[in-house]
Coordinates of C-alpha atoms in Angstrom, one line a residue:
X1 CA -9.8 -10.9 -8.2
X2 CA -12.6 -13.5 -9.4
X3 CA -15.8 -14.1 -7.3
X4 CA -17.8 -17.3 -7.6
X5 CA -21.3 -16.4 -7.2
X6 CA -25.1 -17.9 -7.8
X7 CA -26.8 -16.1 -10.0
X8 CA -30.2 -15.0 -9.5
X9 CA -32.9 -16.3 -12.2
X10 CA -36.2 -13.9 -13.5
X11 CA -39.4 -15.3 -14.0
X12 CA -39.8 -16.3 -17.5
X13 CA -39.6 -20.3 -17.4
X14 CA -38.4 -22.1 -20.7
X15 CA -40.3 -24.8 -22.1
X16 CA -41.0 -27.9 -19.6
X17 CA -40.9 -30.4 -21.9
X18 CA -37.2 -29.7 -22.8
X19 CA -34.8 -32.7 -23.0
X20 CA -32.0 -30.7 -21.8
X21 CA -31.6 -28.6 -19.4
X22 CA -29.5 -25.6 -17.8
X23 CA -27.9 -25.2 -14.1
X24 CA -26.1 -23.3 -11.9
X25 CA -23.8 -25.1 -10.1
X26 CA -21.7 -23.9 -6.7
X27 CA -19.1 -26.5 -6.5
X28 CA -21.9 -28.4 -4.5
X29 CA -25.8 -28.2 -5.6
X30 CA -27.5 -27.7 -8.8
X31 CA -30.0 -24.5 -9.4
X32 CA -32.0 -25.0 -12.6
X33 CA -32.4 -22.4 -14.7
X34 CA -35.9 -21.8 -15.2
X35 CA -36.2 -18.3 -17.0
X36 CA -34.5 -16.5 -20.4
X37 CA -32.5 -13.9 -18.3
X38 CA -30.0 -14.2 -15.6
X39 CA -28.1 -11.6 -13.7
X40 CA -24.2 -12.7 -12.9
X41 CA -24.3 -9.9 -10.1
X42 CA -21.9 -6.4 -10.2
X43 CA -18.6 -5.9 -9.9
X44 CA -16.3 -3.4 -9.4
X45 CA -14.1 -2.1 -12.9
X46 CA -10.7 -4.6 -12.8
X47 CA -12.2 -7.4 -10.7
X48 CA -13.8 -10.5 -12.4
X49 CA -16.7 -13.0 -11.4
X50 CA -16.7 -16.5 -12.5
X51 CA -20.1 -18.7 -13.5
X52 CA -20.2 -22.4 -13.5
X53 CA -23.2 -24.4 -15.5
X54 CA -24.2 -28.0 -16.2
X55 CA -25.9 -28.9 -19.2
X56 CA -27.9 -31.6 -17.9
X57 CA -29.9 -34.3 -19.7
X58 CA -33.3 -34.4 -18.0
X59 CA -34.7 -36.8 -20.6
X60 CA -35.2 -40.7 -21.4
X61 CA -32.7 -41.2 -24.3
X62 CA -29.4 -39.4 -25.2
X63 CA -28.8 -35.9 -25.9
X64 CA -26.4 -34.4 -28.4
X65 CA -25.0 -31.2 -27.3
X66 CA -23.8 -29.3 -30.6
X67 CA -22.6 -26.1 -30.1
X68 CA -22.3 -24.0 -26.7
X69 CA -21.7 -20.1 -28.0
X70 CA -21.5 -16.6 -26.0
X71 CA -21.5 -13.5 -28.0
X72 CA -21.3 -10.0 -25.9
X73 CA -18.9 -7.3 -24.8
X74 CA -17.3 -8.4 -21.2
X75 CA -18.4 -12.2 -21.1
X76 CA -15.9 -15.1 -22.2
X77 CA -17.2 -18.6 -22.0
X78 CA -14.8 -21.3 -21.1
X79 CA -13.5 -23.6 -24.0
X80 CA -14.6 -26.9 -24.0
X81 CA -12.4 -30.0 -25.1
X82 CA -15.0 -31.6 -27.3
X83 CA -16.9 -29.7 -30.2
X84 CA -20.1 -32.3 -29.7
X85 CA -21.0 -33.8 -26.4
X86 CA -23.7 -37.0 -26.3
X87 CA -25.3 -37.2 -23.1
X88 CA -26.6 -40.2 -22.0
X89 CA -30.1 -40.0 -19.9
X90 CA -29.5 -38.0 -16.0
X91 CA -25.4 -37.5 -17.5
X92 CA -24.1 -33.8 -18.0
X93 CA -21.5 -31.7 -18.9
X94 CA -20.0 -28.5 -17.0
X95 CA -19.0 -24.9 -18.5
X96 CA -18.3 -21.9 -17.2
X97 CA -18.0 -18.0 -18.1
X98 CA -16.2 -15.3 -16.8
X99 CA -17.2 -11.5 -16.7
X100 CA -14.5 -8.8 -16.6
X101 CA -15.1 -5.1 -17.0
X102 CA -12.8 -2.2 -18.0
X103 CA -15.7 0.5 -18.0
X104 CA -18.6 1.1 -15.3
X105 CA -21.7 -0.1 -17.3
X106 CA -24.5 -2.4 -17.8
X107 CA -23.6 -5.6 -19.8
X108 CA -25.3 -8.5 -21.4
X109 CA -24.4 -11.4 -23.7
X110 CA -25.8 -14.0 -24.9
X111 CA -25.6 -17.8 -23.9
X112 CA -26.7 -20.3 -27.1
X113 CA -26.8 -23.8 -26.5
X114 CA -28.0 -26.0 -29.5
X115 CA -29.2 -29.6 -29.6
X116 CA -31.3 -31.5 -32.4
X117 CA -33.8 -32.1 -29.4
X118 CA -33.9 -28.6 -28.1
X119 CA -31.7 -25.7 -27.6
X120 CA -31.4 -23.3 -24.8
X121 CA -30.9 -19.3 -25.4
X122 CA -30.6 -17.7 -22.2
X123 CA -29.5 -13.2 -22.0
X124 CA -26.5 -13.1 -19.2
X125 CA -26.6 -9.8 -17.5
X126 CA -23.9 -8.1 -15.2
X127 CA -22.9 -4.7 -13.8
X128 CA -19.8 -3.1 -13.4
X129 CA -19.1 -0.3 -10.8
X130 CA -15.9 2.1 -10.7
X131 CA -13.0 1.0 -8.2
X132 CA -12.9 1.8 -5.6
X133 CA -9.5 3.4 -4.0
X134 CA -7.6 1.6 -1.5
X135 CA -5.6 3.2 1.6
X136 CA -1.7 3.2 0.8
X137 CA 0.7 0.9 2.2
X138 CA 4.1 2.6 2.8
X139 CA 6.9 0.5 4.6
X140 CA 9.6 2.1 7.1
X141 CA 9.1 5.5 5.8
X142 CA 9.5 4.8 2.3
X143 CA 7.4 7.3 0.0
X144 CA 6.3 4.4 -2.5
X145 CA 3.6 2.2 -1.7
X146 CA 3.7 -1.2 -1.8
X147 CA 1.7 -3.0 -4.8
X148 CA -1.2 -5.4 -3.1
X149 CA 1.0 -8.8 -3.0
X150 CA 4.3 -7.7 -2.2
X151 CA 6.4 -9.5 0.5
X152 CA 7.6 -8.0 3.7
X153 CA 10.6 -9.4 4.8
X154 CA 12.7 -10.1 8.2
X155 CA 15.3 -11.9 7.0
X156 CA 17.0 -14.1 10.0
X157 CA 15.5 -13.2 13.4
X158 CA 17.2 -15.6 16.8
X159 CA 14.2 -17.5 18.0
X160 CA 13.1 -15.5 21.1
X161 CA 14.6 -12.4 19.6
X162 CA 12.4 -9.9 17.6
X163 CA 13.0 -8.3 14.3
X164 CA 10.2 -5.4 13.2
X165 CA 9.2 -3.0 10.7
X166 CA 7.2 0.1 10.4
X167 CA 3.7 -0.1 8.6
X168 CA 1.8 2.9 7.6
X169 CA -1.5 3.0 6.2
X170 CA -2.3 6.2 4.5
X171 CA -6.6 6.3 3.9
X172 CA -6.8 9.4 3.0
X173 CA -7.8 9.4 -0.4
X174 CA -10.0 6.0 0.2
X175 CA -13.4 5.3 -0.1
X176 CA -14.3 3.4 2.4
X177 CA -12.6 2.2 5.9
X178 CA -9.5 -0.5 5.7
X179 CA -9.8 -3.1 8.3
X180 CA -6.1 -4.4 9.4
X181 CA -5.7 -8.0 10.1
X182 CA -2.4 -10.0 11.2
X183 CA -2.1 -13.9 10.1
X184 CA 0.7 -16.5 10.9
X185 CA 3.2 -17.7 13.8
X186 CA 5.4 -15.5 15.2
X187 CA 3.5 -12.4 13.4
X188 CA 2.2 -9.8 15.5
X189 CA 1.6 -6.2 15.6
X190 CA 0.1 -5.6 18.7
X191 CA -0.1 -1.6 18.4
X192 CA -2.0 -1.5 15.0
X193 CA -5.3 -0.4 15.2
X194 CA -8.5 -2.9 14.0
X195 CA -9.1 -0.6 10.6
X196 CA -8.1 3.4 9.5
X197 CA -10.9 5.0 8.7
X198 CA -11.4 7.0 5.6
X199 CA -9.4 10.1 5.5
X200 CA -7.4 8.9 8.4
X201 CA -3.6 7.9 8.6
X202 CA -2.4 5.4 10.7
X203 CA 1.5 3.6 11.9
X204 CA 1.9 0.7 13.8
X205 CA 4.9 -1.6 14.6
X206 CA 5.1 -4.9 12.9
X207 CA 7.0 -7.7 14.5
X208 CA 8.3 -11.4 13.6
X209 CA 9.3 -13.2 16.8
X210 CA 10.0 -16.7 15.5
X211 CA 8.9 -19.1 18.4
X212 CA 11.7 -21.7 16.9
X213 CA 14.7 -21.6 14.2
X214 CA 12.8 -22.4 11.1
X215 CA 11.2 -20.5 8.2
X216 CA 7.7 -18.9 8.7
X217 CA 4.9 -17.3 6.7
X218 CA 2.0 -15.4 7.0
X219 CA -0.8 -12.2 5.8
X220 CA -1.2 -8.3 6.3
X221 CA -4.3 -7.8 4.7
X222 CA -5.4 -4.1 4.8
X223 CA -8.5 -3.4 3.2
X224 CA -8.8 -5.7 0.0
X225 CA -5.1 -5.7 -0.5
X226 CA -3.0 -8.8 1.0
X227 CA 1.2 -8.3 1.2
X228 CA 3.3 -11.8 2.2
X229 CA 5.2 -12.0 5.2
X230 CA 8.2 -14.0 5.8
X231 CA 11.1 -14.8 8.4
X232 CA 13.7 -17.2 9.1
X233 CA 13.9 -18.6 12.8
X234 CA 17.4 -19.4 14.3
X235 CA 18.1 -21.2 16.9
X236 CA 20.8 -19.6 19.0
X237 CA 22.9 -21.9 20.9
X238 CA 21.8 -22.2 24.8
X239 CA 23.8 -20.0 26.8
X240 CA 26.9 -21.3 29.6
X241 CA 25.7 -22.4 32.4
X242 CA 27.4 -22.9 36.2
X243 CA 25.0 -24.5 39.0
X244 CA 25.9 -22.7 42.3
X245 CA 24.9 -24.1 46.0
X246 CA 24.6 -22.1 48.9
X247 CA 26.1 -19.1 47.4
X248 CA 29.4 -21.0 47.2
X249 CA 30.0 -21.5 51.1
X250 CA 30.8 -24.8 52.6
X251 CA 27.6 -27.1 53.2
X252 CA 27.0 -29.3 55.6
X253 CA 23.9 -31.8 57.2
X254 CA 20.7 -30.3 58.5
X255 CA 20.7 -27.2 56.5
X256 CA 18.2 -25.7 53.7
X257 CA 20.6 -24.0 51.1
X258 CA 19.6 -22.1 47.5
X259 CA 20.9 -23.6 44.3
X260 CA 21.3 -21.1 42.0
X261 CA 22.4 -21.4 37.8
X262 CA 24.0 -18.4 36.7
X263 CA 24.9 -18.3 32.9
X264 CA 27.7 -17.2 31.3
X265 CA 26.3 -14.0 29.7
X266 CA 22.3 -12.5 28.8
X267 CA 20.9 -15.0 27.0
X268 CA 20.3 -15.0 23.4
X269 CA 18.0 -18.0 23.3
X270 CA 15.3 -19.5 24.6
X271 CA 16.6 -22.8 26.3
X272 CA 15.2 -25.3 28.4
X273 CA 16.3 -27.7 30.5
X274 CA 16.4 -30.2 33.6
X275 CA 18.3 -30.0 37.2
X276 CA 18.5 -33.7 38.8
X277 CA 19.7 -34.5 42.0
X278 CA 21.8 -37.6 43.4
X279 CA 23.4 -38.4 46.3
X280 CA 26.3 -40.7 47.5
X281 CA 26.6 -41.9 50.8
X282 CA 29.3 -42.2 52.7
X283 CA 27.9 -43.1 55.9
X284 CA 28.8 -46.9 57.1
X285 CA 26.1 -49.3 55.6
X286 CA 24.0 -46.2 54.0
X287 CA 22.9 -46.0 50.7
X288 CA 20.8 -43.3 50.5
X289 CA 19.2 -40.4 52.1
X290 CA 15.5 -39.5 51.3
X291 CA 15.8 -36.2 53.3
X292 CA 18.2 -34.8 50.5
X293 CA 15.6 -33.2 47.9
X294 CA 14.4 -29.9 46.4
X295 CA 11.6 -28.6 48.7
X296 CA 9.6 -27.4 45.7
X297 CA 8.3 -29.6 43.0
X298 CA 9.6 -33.1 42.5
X299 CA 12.1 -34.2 45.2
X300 CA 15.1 -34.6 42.8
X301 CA 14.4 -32.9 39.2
X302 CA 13.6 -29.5 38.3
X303 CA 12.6 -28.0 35.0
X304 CA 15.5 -24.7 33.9
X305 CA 14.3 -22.3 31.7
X306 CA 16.4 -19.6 29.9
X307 CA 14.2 -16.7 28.2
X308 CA 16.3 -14.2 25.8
X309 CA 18.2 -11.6 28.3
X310 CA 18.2 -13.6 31.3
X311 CA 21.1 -13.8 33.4
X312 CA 20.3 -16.5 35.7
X313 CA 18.3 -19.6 34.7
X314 CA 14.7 -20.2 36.1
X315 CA 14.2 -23.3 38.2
X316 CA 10.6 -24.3 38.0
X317 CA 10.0 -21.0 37.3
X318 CA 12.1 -19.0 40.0
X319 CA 15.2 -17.3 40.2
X320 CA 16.5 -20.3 42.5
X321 CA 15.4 -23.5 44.6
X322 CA 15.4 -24.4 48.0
X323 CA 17.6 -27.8 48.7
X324 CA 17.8 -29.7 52.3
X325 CA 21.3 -32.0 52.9
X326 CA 19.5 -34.1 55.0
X327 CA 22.0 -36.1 57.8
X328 CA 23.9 -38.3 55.9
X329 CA 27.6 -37.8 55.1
X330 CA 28.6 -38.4 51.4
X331 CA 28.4 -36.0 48.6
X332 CA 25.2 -34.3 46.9
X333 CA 25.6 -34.2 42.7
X334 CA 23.4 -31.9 41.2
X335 CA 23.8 -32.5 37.2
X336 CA 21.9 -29.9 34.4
X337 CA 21.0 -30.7 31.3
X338 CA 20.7 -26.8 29.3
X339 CA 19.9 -27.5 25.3
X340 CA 22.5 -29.7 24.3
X341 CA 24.9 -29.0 26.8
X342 CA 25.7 -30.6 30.4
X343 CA 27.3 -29.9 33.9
X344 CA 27.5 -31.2 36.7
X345 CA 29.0 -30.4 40.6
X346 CA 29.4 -32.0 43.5
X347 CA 28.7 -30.7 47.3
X348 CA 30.5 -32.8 49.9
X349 CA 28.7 -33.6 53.4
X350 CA 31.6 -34.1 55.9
X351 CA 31.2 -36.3 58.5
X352 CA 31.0 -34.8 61.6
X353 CA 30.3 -35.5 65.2
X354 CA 26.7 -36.6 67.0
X355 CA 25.2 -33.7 67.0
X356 CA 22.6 -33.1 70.0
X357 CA 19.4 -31.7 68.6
X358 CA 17.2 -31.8 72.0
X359 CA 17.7 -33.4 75.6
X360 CA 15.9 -33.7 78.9
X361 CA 15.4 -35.7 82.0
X362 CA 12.6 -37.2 84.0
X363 CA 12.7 -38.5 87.7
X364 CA 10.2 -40.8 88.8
X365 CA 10.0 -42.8 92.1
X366 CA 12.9 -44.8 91.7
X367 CA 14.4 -44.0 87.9
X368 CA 15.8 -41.7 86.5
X369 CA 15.2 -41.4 82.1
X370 CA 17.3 -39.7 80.2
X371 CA 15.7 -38.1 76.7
X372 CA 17.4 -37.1 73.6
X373 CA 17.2 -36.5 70.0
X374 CA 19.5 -35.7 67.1
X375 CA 21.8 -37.1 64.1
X376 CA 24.5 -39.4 63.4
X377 CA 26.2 -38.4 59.6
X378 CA 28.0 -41.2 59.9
X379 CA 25.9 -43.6 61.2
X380 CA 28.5 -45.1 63.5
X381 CA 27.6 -44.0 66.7
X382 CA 29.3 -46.4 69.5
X383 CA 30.2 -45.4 73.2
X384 CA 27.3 -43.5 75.2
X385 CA 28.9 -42.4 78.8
X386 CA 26.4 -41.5 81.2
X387 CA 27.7 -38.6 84.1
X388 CA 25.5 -38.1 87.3
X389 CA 25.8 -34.9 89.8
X390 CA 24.2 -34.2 92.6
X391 CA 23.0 -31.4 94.1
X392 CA 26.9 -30.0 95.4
X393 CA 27.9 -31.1 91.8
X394 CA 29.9 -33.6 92.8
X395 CA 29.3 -37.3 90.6
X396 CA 27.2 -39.7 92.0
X397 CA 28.5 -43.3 92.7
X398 CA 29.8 -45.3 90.7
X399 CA 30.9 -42.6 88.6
X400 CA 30.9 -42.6 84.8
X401 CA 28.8 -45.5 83.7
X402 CA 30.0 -46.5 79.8
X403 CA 27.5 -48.6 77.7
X404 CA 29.1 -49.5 74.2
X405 CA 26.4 -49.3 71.8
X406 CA 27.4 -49.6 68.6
X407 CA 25.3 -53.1 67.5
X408 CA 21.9 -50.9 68.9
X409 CA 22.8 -47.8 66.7
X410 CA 23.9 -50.3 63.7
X411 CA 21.2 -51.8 63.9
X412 CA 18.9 -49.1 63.9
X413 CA 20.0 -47.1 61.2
X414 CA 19.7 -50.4 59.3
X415 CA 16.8 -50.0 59.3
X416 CA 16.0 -46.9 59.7
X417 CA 14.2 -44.4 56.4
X418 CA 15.3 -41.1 57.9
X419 CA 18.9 -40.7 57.3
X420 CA 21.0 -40.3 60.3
X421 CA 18.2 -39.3 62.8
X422 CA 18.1 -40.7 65.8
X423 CA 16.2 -40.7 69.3
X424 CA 17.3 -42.1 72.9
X425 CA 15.8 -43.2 76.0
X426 CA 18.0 -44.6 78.4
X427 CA 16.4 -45.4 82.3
X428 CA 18.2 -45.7 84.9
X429 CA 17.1 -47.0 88.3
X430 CA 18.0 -45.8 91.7
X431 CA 18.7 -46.9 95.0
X432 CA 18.8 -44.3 97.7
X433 CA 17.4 -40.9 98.1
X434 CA 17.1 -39.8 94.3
X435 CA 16.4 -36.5 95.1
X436 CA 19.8 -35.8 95.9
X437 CA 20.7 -36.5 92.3
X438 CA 20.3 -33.1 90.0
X439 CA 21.8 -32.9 86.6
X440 CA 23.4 -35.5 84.2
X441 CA 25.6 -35.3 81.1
X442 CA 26.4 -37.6 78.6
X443 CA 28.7 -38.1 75.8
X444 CA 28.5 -40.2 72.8
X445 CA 31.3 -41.0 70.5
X446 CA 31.7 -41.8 66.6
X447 CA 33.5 -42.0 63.6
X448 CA 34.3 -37.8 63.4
X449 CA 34.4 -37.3 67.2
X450 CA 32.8 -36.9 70.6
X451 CA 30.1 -34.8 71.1
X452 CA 28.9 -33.7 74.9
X453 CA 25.7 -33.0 76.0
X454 CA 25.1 -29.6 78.1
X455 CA 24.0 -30.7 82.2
X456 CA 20.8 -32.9 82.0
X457 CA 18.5 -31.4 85.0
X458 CA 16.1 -33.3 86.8

């Protein structure tokens, strides 16, 4: 391991009036060098630390730089490509040494730099400590450790799916605490501890879960030591999907049913998705129904998710969605998109008969109203019959009164936004004694059939 340091200066200052001129440099800033001694800093036996200079030329005309020498046990100085360097006024040239120990000791060496102006002699000084002992890295029981830069594999992993290994870090001959640290996507090892402490053993699971089917990298450091790790994401196909409606019995208008997607087997992959909703009409004149629609989230898409192991798809985020028909006859088309594969059913909406949601009657002075509410699937309601009783239940005079109303219905759901929903007032007036008149019932007719209203009391 190399360490780039700044080296601290003593407190003996060369002469001022010097032409050239020595420097630390950090990659950034220049330090001069204003003393005959200067401590690299201390190392431990094996690792290495690296010192960069610039020879600077502080004076008013050039500067030839002759020979750059360093004699001494541990130090190397970096070769330069030109024997003679001529430095014009403010230029400089850049060096460095490196110090690597084999023993614990106290070095020094020392640093000649000639010029026919001046020259520079300067003692470099550097410590070396022993080693110290790491903790031991063993994988999946194995009774070799592994060497400090050795990959850990996990090969192919699904995307979703999780493929692991078994760390443990033995500290029991270390000398001081190794901190555990976990870097890259899809890397993870939630059970490891933050560092084992000297004398101390400890085994943790460590896991690749590839977010996506490509190749990933990333770092176990423990301690100093650093070990590669690598995987291979694959994306598995998206599981089969079926799109079920209202657990597969009949629908019809007016109702709130479930849509459901059941797949094919437990996933494998992690799949994503869209549900979108159409309808056709098949009411006369209609195009559309705005009632049809999810209840949750946007009226006619829904986001699917599949996570690995489910069984049943996620519709914006739940097992299943709530749907209303609405009151329009035609068929409902619910299409998925899973990953790269598509389906589609379709839910007929029969037409059927008026149906009567709510009715009632009012008597006034000299009229009789007649109230009621419902839907029209077909939107071709036509003949409204109007029955009066009195109070022996037998029909009041002139009997049945018809009223073809097909244009006013037509009309009206023209116009109308709300499907096949409809409401009625029809008045009557009365000539006689209208208490004597009790109950009414009325039947409308359409396309599917007649439909007839329960007694209308008054």
């Amino acid at each position: 391991m190399t360490l780039r340091v700044l080296a601290l200066a003593a407190l003996f200052p060369l002469a001022s009036f010097c032409q050239i001129q020595l420097f630390l440099f950090d990659g950034t800033n220049e330090t001069a060098i204003t003393s005959s001694g200067l401590s690299v800093g201390a190392v431990a036996v094996g690792d290495s630390i690296e010192t960069d200079f610039h020879i600077r030329n502080t004076g008013a005309t050039s500067a030839t730089i002759t020979t750059i020498t360093l004699a001494g046990s541990g130090f190397t100085l970096t070769a330069l490509p030109n024997p003679q360097y001529v430095l014009a006024p403010g230029a400089f040239v850049g060096f460095s040494t490196t110090f690597t120990a084999s023993v614990a000791a106290t070095y020094s060496a020392i640093l000649d730099i000639n010029s026919p102006i001046n020259s520079l002699t300067v003692t470099l000084r550097a410590s070396a400590t022993p080693a110290s002992a790491g903790a031991s890295v063993y994988l999946d029981g194995s009774t070799i450790s592994l060497a400090s830069g050795a990959t850990i594999g996990f090969g192919s992993v699904t995307a979703g799916s999780t493929g692991s290994h078994s760390i443990t870090v033995d500290n029991t001959n270390g000398t001081s605490a190794a901190s555990i640290a976990i870097s890259g996507a899809g890397f993870q090892a939630s059970s490891a501890p933050a560092q084992v402490a000297v004398g101390a053993t400890a085994t943790f699971t460590l896991s690749f879960q590839p977010p996506s089917g490509q190749a990933y990298q990333g770092t176990l450091s423990v301690g100093q030591q650093s070990f590669i790790l690598q995987g291979q994401g694959i994306t598995a196909a998206a599981p089969t999907a079926s799109i079920v409606v209202n657990n597969g019995a009949s629908v019809s208008s007016a109702q709130q049913v479930y849509v459901t997607i059941p797949l094919g087997a437990a996933s494998q992959a992690i799949a994503t998705g869209t549900l979108t909703l159409q309808f056709q009409a098949a009411a006369s004149g209609a195009t559309d129904d705005p009632a049809i629609q999810f209840l949750t989230g946007s009226a006619r898409t829904a986001g699917v998710t599949v996570l690995p192991g489910d069984t049943t798809a996620r519709i914006n985020g739940n097992p299943s969605i709530a749907m209303q028909t609405g009151t329009t006859a035609g068929s409902i088309v619910l299409a998925l998109q899973l990953g790269s594969a598509g389906s589609q059913v379709s839910i007929p909406i029969p037409p059927t008969p008026v149906l009567i949601e709510t009715e009632g009657g009012v008597v006034s002075q000299s009229e009789l109203t007649i109230s009621m509410s419902g839907f029209d699937n077909t939107h071709s309601a036509s003949q409204l019959v109007f029955t009066f009783y009195d109070t022996n239940n037998n029909t009041v005079s002139p009997g049945s009164i018809t009223m073809d109303a097909t244009s006013i219905f037509q009309n009206y759901f023209n116009g109308s936004a709300y499907g096949g929903l409809f409401s009625l007032n029809a008045a009557f007036p009365v000539t006689g004694n209208i208490t004597l008149i009790s109950t009414a019932q009325v039947a409308l007719t359409n396309s599917a059939g007649v439909t007839q209203t329960q007694r209308i009391v008054f």
